[in-house]
PDB file of C-alpha atoms in Angstrom:
ATOM      1  CA  MET A   1      17.296  58.433   7.611  1.00  0.00           C
ATOM      2  CA  TYR A   2      20.442  57.108   9.329  1.00  0.00           C
ATOM      3  CA  GLN A   3      23.675  57.704   7.438  1.00  0.00           C
ATOM      4  CA  ARG A   4      26.174  56.540  10.092  1.00  0.00           C
ATOM      5  CA  ILE A   5      25.457  53.959  12.782  1.00  0.00           C
ATOM      6  CA  LEU A   6      27.762  53.167  15.689  1.00  0.00           C
ATOM      7  CA  LEU A   7      27.313  49.804  17.399  1.00  0.00           C
ATOM      8  CA  ALA A   8      28.928  49.206  20.763  1.00  0.00           C
ATOM      9  CA  TYR A   9      29.552  45.455  20.504  1.00  0.00           C
ATOM     10  CA  ASP A  10      30.642  43.116  23.270  1.00  0.00           C
ATOM     11  CA  GLY A  11      29.699  39.684  21.922  1.00  0.00           C
ATOM     12  CA  SER A  12      27.126  39.050  24.695  1.00  0.00           C
ATOM     13  CA  ALA A  13      23.566  37.858  24.009  1.00  0.00           C
ATOM     14  CA  PRO A  14      22.278  41.463  24.163  1.00  0.00           C
ATOM     15  CA  GLY A  15      25.166  42.501  21.905  1.00  0.00           C
ATOM     16  CA  GLN A  16      24.275  39.763  19.414  1.00  0.00           C
ATOM     17  CA  GLN A  17      20.663  40.959  19.368  1.00  0.00           C
ATOM     18  CA  ALA A  18      21.833  44.560  18.884  1.00  0.00           C
ATOM     19  CA  LEU A  19      23.996  43.371  15.962  1.00  0.00           C
ATOM     20  CA  LEU A  20      20.926  41.813  14.315  1.00  0.00           C
ATOM     21  CA  GLU A  21      18.872  44.978  14.821  1.00  0.00           C
ATOM     22  CA  CYS A  22      21.737  47.116  13.551  1.00  0.00           C
ATOM     23  CA  HIS A  23      22.074  44.861  10.511  1.00  0.00           C
ATOM     24  CA  GLU A  24      18.408  45.312   9.611  1.00  0.00           C
ATOM     25  CA  ILE A  25      18.505  49.091  10.014  1.00  0.00           C
ATOM     26  CA  ALA A  26      21.732  49.415   8.021  1.00  0.00           C
ATOM     27  CA  GLN A  27      20.385  47.238   5.230  1.00  0.00           C
ATOM     28  CA  TRP A  28      17.162  49.225   5.089  1.00  0.00           C
ATOM     29  CA  SER A  29      18.791  52.662   5.210  1.00  0.00           C
ATOM     30  CA  GLY A  30      22.114  51.978   3.432  1.00  0.00           C
ATOM     31  CA  SER A  31      24.033  53.310   6.440  1.00  0.00           C
ATOM     32  CA  GLU A  32      27.743  53.195   7.150  1.00  0.00           C
ATOM     33  CA  LEU A  33      28.383  50.847  10.074  1.00  0.00           C
ATOM     34  CA  THR A  34      31.084  51.250  12.687  1.00  0.00           C
ATOM     35  CA  LEU A  35      31.543  48.739  15.493  1.00  0.00           C
ATOM     36  CA  ILE A  36      33.517  49.429  18.637  1.00  0.00           C
ATOM     37  CA  ALA A  37      34.450  47.096  21.446  1.00  0.00           C
ATOM     38  CA  VAL A  38      35.112  49.025  24.654  1.00  0.00           C
ATOM     39  CA  MET A  39      37.809  47.462  26.815  1.00  0.00           C
ATOM     40  CA  PRO A  40      37.814  48.657  30.450  1.00  0.00           C
ATOM     41  CA  LEU A  41      40.837  50.470  31.804  1.00  0.00           C
ATOM     42  CA  PRO A  42      43.640  47.948  32.467  1.00  0.00           C
ATOM     43  CA  LEU A  43      43.992  48.160  36.239  1.00  0.00           C
ATOM     44  CA  ASN A  44      44.059  45.390  38.807  1.00  0.00           C
ATOM     45  CA  ASN A  45      42.689  46.443  42.152  1.00  0.00           C
ATOM     46  CA  LEU A  46      44.759  45.858  45.246  1.00  0.00           C
ATOM     47  CA  GLY A  47      42.027  46.977  47.590  1.00  0.00           C
ATOM     48  CA  LEU A  48      41.920  50.371  49.237  1.00  0.00           C
ATOM     49  CA  GLU A  49      45.657  50.907  48.745  1.00  0.00           C
ATOM     50  CA  GLY A  50      45.413  51.355  44.977  1.00  0.00           C
ATOM     51  CA  SER A  51      45.873  49.413  41.800  1.00  0.00           C
ATOM     52  CA  ILE A  52      48.610  48.151  39.511  1.00  0.00           C
ATOM     53  CA  TYR A  53      49.119  48.006  35.774  1.00  0.00           C
ATOM     54  CA  ASP A  54      49.720  44.538  34.311  1.00  0.00           C
ATOM     55  CA  GLU A  55      50.997  44.717  30.719  1.00  0.00           C
ATOM     56  CA  SER A  56      50.521  41.002  29.993  1.00  0.00           C
ATOM     57  CA  LEU A  57      46.925  41.117  31.241  1.00  0.00           C
ATOM     58  CA  GLN A  58      46.248  44.159  29.049  1.00  0.00           C
ATOM     59  CA  ALA A  59      47.676  42.395  25.981  1.00  0.00           C
ATOM     60  CA  SER A  60      45.518  39.303  26.506  1.00  0.00           C
ATOM     61  CA  GLU A  61      42.426  41.440  27.136  1.00  0.00           C
ATOM     62  CA  LYS A  62      43.122  43.446  23.976  1.00  0.00           C
ATOM     63  CA  GLU A  63      43.341  40.178  22.001  1.00  0.00           C
ATOM     64  CA  ARG A  64      40.056  39.000  23.525  1.00  0.00           C
ATOM     65  CA  TYR A  65      38.257  42.234  22.667  1.00  0.00           C
ATOM     66  CA  GLN A  66      39.752  42.230  19.161  1.00  0.00           C
ATOM     67  CA  ALA A  67      38.431  38.680  18.635  1.00  0.00           C
ATOM     68  CA  ILE A  68      34.956  39.806  19.771  1.00  0.00           C
ATOM     69  CA  LEU A  69      35.087  42.757  17.377  1.00  0.00           C
ATOM     70  CA  ASP A  70      36.356  40.588  14.494  1.00  0.00           C
ATOM     71  CA  THR A  71      33.458  38.160  15.045  1.00  0.00           C
ATOM     72  CA  GLY A  72      30.926  40.990  14.805  1.00  0.00           C
ATOM     73  CA  LEU A  73      32.571  42.395  11.682  1.00  0.00           C
ATOM     74  CA  ARG A  74      32.643  38.940  10.105  1.00  0.00           C
ATOM     75  CA  LYS A  75      28.921  38.395  10.808  1.00  0.00           C
ATOM     76  CA  LEU A  76      28.053  41.688   9.145  1.00  0.00           C
ATOM     77  CA  GLY A  77      30.369  40.893   6.233  1.00  0.00           C
ATOM     78  CA  ASP A  78      28.757  37.481   5.780  1.00  0.00           C
ATOM     79  CA  ALA A  79      25.413  39.275   5.539  1.00  0.00           C
ATOM     80  CA  GLY A  80      26.749  41.480   2.750  1.00  0.00           C
ATOM     81  CA  LEU A  81      27.339  44.632   4.787  1.00  0.00           C
ATOM     82  CA  LYS A  82      30.531  46.650   4.966  1.00  0.00           C
ATOM     83  CA  ALA A  83      31.553  47.730   8.432  1.00  0.00           C
ATOM     84  CA  SER A  84      34.656  49.088  10.078  1.00  0.00           C
ATOM     85  CA  GLY A  85      35.626  48.724  13.705  1.00  0.00           C
ATOM     86  CA  GLN A  86      38.129  49.227  16.438  1.00  0.00           C
ATOM     87  CA  VAL A  87      38.856  48.314  20.035  1.00  0.00           C
ATOM     88  CA  VAL A  88      38.904  51.310  22.357  1.00  0.00           C
ATOM     89  CA  THR A  89      39.936  51.487  26.000  1.00  0.00           C
ATOM     90  CA  GLY A  90      38.247  53.425  28.775  1.00  0.00           C
ATOM     91  CA  ASP A  91      34.878  54.176  30.317  1.00  0.00           C
ATOM     92  CA  ALA A  92      32.143  52.694  28.106  1.00  0.00           C
ATOM     93  CA  VAL A  93      29.887  55.757  28.000  1.00  0.00           C
ATOM     94  CA  SER A  94      32.749  58.191  27.379  1.00  0.00           C
ATOM     95  CA  GLU A  95      34.277  56.059  24.623  1.00  0.00           C
ATOM     96  CA  ILE A  96      30.954  55.418  22.885  1.00  0.00           C
ATOM     97  CA  THR A  97      29.959  59.092  22.879  1.00  0.00           C
ATOM     98  CA  TYR A  98      33.456  60.148  21.778  1.00  0.00           C
ATOM     99  CA  SER A  99      33.408  57.645  18.898  1.00  0.00           C
ATOM    100  CA  ALA A 100      29.904  58.759  17.903  1.00  0.00           C
ATOM    101  CA  ARG A 101      31.079  62.361  17.701  1.00  0.00           C
ATOM    102  CA  GLN A 102      34.204  61.381  15.735  1.00  0.00           C
ATOM    103  CA  ILE A 103      32.240  59.601  12.998  1.00  0.00           C
ATOM    104  CA  LYS A 104      29.270  62.008  13.195  1.00  0.00           C
ATOM    105  CA  ALA A 105      26.909  59.130  13.983  1.00  0.00           C
ATOM    106  CA  ASP A 106      23.163  59.550  13.538  1.00  0.00           C
ATOM    107  CA  LEU A 107      22.409  56.504  15.699  1.00  0.00           C
ATOM    108  CA  ILE A 108      24.124  54.549  18.462  1.00  0.00           C
ATOM    109  CA  VAL A 109      22.983  50.942  18.982  1.00  0.00           C
ATOM    110  CA  VAL A 110      23.649  49.062  22.226  1.00  0.00           C
ATOM    111  CA  GLY A 111      22.389  45.837  23.715  1.00  0.00           C
ATOM    112  CA  HIS A 112      20.929  45.660  27.214  1.00  0.00           C
ATOM    113  CA  LYS A 113      19.843  42.797  29.453  1.00  0.00           C
ATOM    114  CA  HIS A 114      17.436  43.467  32.273  1.00  0.00           C
ATOM    115  CA  LEU A 115      19.004  42.406  35.558  1.00  0.00           C
ATOM    116  CA  ASP A 116      17.087  40.420  38.135  1.00  0.00           C
ATOM    117  CA  GLY A 117      16.636  42.157  41.458  1.00  0.00           C
ATOM    118  CA  TRP A 118      17.049  45.746  42.537  1.00  0.00           C
ATOM    119  CA  ALA A 119      20.435  45.117  44.179  1.00  0.00           C
ATOM    120  CA  ALA A 120      22.006  43.903  40.923  1.00  0.00           C
ATOM    121  CA  ARG A 121      20.612  46.908  39.039  1.00  0.00           C
ATOM    122  CA  TRP A 122      21.817  49.318  41.739  1.00  0.00           C
ATOM    123  CA  TRP A 123      25.297  47.799  41.991  1.00  0.00           C
ATOM    124  CA  ARG A 124      26.004  47.676  38.276  1.00  0.00           C
ATOM    125  CA  GLY A 125      24.366  50.935  37.290  1.00  0.00           C
ATOM    126  CA  SER A 126      23.108  51.526  33.787  1.00  0.00           C
ATOM    127  CA  VAL A 127      25.427  52.210  30.893  1.00  0.00           C
ATOM    128  CA  SER A 128      22.368  52.573  28.639  1.00  0.00           C
ATOM    129  CA  LYS A 129      20.796  55.215  30.866  1.00  0.00           C
ATOM    130  CA  ALA A 130      24.030  57.230  31.127  1.00  0.00           C
ATOM    131  CA  LEU A 131      24.600  56.872  27.384  1.00  0.00           C
ATOM    132  CA  ILE A 132      21.176  58.306  26.590  1.00  0.00           C
ATOM    133  CA  GLU A 133      21.930  61.310  28.801  1.00  0.00           C
ATOM    134  CA  GLN A 134      25.321  62.018  27.164  1.00  0.00           C
ATOM    135  CA  SER A 135      24.746  60.931  23.569  1.00  0.00           C
ATOM    136  CA  PRO A 136      25.186  63.371  20.679  1.00  0.00           C
ATOM    137  CA  CYS A 137      22.544  61.478  18.645  1.00  0.00           C
ATOM    138  CA  SER A 138      19.668  59.008  18.900  1.00  0.00           C
ATOM    139  CA  VAL A 139      20.260  55.793  20.850  1.00  0.00           C
ATOM    140  CA  LEU A 140      18.629  52.438  20.168  1.00  0.00           C
ATOM    141  CA  VAL A 141      18.752  50.186  23.221  1.00  0.00           C
ATOM    142  CA  VAL A 142      18.022  46.609  22.170  1.00  0.00           C
ATOM    143  CA  ILE A 143      16.615  44.759  25.187  1.00  0.00           C
ATOM    144  CA  THR A 144      16.900  41.037  25.799  1.00  0.00           C
ATOM    145  CA  HIS A 145      15.350  39.151  28.680  1.00  0.00           C
TER     146      HIS A 145
END
């Protein structure tokens, strides 16, 4: 059914739930697993005037995202599954869809937490919704409350 699964993993509670779901599907179908951690673009806002690049902040963020990715890979490894992974930098939807195309994924798995209140949902937008619109394959959105 699914030969290659891409999991966008961020270490959050929804991400942990997505990892569990992904684990079950991969075990059942014998799929290749690829995890990615998407690090946002490394810019510090200065307000309306623009933004600056901070190399030391980027290095520490890269280490943080690598640690998150390593934790996910270790959990899958402990469960007897082989998985590969990498940290990527950029817009989450663009990087996830690009990675899915690169590995020819059959399924993308992401975690999602429902936000309380319409203002929070409006302000943050929906990565899951945009991902579904742009995805080259099926998308499993694992919802936590």
